[in-house]
Coordinates of C-alpha atoms in Angstrom, one line a residue:
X849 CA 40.9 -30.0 37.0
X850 CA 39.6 -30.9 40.6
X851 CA 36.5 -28.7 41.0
X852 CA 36.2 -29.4 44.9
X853 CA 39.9 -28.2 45.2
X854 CA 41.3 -26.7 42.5
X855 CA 44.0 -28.8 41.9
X856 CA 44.8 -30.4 38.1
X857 CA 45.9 -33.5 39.8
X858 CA 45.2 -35.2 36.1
X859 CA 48.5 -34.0 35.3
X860 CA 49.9 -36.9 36.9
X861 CA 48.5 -39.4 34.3
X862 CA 50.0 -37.0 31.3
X863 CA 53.6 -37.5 30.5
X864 CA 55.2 -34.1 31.3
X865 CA 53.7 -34.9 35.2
X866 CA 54.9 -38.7 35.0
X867 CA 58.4 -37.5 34.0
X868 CA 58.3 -34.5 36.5
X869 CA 57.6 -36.9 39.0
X870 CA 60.5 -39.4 38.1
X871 CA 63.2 -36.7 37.1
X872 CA 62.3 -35.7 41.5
X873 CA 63.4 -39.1 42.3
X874 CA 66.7 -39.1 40.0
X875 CA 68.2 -36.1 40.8
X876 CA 67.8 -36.4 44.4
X877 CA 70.0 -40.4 43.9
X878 CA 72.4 -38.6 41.8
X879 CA 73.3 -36.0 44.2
X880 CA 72.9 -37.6 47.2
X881 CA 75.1 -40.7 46.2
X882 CA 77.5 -38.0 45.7
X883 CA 77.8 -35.3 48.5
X884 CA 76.9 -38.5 50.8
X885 CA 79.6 -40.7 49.5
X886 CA 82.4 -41.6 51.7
X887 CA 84.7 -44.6 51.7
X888 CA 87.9 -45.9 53.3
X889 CA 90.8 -47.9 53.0
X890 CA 93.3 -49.5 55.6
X891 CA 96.3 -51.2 55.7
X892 CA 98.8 -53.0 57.9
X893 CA 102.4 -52.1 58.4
X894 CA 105.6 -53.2 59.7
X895 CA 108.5 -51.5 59.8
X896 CA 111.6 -53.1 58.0
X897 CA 114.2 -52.2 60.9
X898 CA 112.5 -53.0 63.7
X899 CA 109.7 -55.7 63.4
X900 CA 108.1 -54.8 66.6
X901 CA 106.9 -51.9 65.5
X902 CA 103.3 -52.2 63.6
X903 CA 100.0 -50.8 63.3
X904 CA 97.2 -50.1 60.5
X905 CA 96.5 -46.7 58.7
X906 CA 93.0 -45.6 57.3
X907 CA 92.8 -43.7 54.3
X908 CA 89.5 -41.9 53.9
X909 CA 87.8 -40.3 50.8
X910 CA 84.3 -38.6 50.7
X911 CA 82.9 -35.4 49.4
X912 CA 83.9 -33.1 48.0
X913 CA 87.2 -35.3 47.5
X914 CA 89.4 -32.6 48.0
X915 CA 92.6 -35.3 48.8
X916 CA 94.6 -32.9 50.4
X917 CA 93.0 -31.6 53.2
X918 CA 91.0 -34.6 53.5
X919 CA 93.0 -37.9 52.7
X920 CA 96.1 -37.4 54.9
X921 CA 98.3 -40.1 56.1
X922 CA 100.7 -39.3 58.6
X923 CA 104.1 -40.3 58.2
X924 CA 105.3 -43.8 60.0
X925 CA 108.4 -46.0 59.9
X926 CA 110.4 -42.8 60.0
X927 CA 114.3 -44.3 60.3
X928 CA 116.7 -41.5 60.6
X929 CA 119.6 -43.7 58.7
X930 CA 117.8 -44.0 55.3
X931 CA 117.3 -41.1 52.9
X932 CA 114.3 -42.3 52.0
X933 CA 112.5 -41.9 55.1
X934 CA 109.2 -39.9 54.6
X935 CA 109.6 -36.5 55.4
X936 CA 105.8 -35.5 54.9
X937 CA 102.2 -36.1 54.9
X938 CA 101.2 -37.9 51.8
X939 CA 97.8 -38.6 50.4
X940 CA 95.8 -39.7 46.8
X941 CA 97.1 -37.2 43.7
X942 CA 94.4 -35.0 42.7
X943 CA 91.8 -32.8 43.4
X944 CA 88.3 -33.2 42.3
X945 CA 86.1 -30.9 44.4
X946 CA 85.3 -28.6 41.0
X947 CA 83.6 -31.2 39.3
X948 CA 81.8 -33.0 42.2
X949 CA 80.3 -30.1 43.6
X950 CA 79.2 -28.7 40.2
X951 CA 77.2 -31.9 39.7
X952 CA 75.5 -31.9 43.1
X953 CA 74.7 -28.1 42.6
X954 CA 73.2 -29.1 38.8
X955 CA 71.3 -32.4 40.6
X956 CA 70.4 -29.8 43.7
X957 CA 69.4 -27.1 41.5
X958 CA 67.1 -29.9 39.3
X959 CA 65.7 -31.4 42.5
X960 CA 64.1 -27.6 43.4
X961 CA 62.9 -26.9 40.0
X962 CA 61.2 -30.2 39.8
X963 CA 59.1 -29.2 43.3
X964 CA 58.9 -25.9 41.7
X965 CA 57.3 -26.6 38.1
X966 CA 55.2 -29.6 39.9
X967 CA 53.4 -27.2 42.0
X968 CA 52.7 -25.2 39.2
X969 CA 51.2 -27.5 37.5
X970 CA 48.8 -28.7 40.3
X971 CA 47.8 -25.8 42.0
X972 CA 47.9 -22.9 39.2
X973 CA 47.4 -25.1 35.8
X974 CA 45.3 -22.0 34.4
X975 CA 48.2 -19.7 34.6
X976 CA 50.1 -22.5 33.1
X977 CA 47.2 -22.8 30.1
X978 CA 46.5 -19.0 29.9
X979 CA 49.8 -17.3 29.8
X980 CA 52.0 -18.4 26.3
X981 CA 55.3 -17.4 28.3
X982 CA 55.1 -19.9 31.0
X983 CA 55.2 -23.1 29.4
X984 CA 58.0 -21.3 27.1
X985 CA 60.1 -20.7 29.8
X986 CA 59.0 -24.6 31.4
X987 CA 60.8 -25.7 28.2
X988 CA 63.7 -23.3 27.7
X989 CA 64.7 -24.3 31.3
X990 CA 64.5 -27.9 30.9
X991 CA 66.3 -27.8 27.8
X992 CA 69.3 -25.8 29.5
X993 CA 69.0 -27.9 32.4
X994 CA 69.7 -30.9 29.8
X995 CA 72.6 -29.4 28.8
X996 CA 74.3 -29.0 32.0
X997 CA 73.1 -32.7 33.3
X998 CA 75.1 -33.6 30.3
X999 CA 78.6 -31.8 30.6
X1000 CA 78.0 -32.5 34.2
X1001 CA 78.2 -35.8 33.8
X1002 CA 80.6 -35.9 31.6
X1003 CA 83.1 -33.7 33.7
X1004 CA 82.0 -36.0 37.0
X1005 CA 83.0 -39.5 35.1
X1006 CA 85.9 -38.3 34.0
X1007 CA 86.6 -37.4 37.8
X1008 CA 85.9 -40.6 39.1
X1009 CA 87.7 -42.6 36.4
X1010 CA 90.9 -40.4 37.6
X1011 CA 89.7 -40.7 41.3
X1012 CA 89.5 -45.0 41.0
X1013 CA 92.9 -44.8 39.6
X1014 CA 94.7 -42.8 42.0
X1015 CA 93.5 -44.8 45.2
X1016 CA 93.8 -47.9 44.2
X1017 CA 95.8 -49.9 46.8
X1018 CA 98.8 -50.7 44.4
X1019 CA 98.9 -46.8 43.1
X1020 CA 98.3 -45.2 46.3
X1021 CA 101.2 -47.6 48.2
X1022 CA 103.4 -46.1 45.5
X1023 CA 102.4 -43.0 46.9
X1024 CA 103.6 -43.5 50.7
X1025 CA 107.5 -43.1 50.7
X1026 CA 107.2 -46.1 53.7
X1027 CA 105.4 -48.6 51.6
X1028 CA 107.6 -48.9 48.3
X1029 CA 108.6 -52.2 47.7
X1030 CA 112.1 -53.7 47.9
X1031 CA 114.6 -51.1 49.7
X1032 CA 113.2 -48.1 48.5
X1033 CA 110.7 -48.1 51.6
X1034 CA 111.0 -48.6 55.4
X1035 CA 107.8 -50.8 55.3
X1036 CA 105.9 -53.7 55.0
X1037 CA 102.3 -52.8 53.7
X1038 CA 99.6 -55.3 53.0
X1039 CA 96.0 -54.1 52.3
X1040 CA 93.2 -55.3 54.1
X1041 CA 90.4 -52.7 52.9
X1042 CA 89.8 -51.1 49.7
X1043 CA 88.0 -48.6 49.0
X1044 CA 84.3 -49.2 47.9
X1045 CA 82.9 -47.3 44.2
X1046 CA 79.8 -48.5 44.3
X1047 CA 78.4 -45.3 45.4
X1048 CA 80.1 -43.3 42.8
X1049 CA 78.8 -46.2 40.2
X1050 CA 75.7 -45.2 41.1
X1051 CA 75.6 -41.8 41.1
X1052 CA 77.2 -42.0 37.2
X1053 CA 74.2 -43.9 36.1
X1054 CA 72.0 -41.8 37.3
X1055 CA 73.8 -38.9 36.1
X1056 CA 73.1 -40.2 32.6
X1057 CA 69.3 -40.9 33.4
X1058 CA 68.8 -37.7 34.4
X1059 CA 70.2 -36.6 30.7
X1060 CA 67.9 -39.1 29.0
X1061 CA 64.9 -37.9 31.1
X1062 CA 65.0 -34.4 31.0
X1063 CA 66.2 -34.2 27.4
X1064 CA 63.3 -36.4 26.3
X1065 CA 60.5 -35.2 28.2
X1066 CA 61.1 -31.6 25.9
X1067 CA 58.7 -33.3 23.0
X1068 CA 56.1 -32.8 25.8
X1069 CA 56.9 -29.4 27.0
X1070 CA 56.9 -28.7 23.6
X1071 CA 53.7 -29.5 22.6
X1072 CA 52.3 -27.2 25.5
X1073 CA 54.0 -24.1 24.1
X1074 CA 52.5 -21.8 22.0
X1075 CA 55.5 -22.3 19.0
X1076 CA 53.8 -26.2 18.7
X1077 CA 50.5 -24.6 18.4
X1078 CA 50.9 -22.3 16.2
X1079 CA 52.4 -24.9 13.2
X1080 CA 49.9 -27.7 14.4
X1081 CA 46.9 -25.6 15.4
X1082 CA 44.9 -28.9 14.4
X1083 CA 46.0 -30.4 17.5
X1084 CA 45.6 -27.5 19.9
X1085 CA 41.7 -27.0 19.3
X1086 CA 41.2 -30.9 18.9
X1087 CA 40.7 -33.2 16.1
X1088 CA 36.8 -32.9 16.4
X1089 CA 36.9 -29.1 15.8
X1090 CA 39.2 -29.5 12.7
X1091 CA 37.0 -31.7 10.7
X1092 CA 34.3 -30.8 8.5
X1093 CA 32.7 -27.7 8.2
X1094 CA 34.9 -26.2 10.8
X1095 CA 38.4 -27.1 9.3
X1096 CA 38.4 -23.3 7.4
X1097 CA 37.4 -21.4 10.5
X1098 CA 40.6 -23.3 12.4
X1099 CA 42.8 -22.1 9.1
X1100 CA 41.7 -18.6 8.9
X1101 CA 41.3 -17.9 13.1
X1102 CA 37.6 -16.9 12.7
X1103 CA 35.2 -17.4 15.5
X1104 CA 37.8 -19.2 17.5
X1105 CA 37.5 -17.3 21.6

C-alpha cells in the first residue's frame, strides 16, 4: 500500500493485477474488431442483351451483419423477355446479428468489470482484504464471465464460418438471379473486390484469449478468497508464522487477531 496516497499500486506486480490489466486490453480488440468491422465487395456487370449497358455493384457487410436490411443489391439487367429476370432485391443468406451482438455485449460487459474490479483493487484494497465476500464474489464473477467468453465464442465462429461461406464471390453470384452463369442469368459478372476477414480473424483469436485469460487467472482469485484460506491456512498467515513453536497456535486458531 502507498502510504502518501492510499493506493495499493503493488497490485500491479501480483498476477491477478497483471492479468486484470491484460484481460482490459483483450476484450476491448475482441469487441471492437467486431461492432467496428465492416467490409465490401464489388463487381462489374454487363448485360447479356445489350452490351452497352454496364456498371459495378458494391456489396457491403458490417455489424451487426443483419444481411437483409443491410447487404442489398438492387436488381439490374432486368429484360422483360426472359423469365428469369430478377424480380427482387437480393443479398447474402443469413442472419447473424444474435450472435455478434451477444459477443460484443459479453466483451463490453468484461471491458467495464475489468475498470471496475481494477479500481477496487487500487483505491479500496482493505475492503478487498477485510471483507471475505468481496474477493468471493471477484471470483464467482470471473468464473461466470469465463463461461460466457467461451459459448460466446463458440456461437460467434460458428457465425462467421457460415458468414465467409455465404459471401464468397462464387456463392453470393449464385445468389443474384442476373449473374448465373450460362443462360440462366442476364449478366456478365466478374469480381474485382472481395470481401476482407481479417477483422473477423481477429476478433476469433482474441475471443479465445479472452477464455484462456480469464479462466486461468481464477487460481489467483482463488487464493485471495477465504475457501483457499481456510484448507491452506499455512499460506494465509505466512510460512514464517507456521513454523516452529507457532505451527499449533495456526492449527487450533489461538492468539491469531
Amino acid at each position: 500500500m502507498d502510504p502518501l496516497s492510499g493506493r495499493n499500486v503493488e497490485v500491479f506486480k501480483e498476477p491477478r493485477g497483471v492479468i486484470r490489466i491484460i484481460q482490459f486490453l483483450f476484450a476491448i480488440l475482441a469487441f471492437a474488431t467486431t461492432a467496428g468491422y465492416s467490409s465490401t465487395l464489388k463487381f462489374n456487370y454487363a448485360c447479356k442483351y445489350n452490351s452497352n449497358i454496364k456498371g459495378s455493384v458494391s456489396v457491403q457487410i458490417a455489424y451487426p451483419f443483419h444481411m437483409e436490411s443491410q447487404s442489398k443489391v438492387t436488381p439490374f439487367c432486368t429484360d422483360a423477355l426472359t423469365t428469369l429476370a430478377p424480380s427482387g432485391d437480393y443479398y447474402p443468406y443469413g442472419s447473424y446479428s444474435s450472435s455478434a451482438q451477444f459477443y460484443v455485449f459479453v466483451g463490453v460487459m468484461a471491458f467495464l468489470y475489468t475498470i471496475g474490479i481494477t479500481v477496487l483493487y487500487v483505491f479500496f484494497d482493505n475492503v478487498y482484504r477485510d471483507n471475505d465476500r468481496v474477493p468471493q464474489i471477484d471470483f464467482i464473477v470471473t468464473a461466470i464471465w469465463s463461461i460466457l467468453w467461451f459459448i460466446a465464442s463458440i456461437a460467434w465462429s460458428v457465425s462467421v464460418s457460415f458468414l465467409k461461406l455465404e459471401t464468397y464471390s462464387s456463392r453470393l453470384f449464385h445468389q443474384i438471379t442476373a449473374c448465373l452463369p450460362d443462360y440462366r442469368g442476364t449478366a456478365e459478372c466478374k469480381n474485382i473486390e472481395e470481401f476482407a476477414y481479417t477483422g473477423l480473424n481477429i476478433s476469433l483469436i482474441c475471443g479465445y484469449a479472452n477464455v484462456f485469460l480469464w479462466a486461468s487467472s481464477l487460481w489467483f482469485l482463488f487464493k485471495e478468497t477465504s475457501w483457499f484460506k481456510s484448507m491452506h491456512p499455512e499460506q494465509a498467515y505466512g510460512g514464517d508464522w507456521y513454523t516452529g513453536d507457532n505451527k499449533n497456535v495456526v492449527e487450533t486458531g489461538a492468539g491469531i487477531p
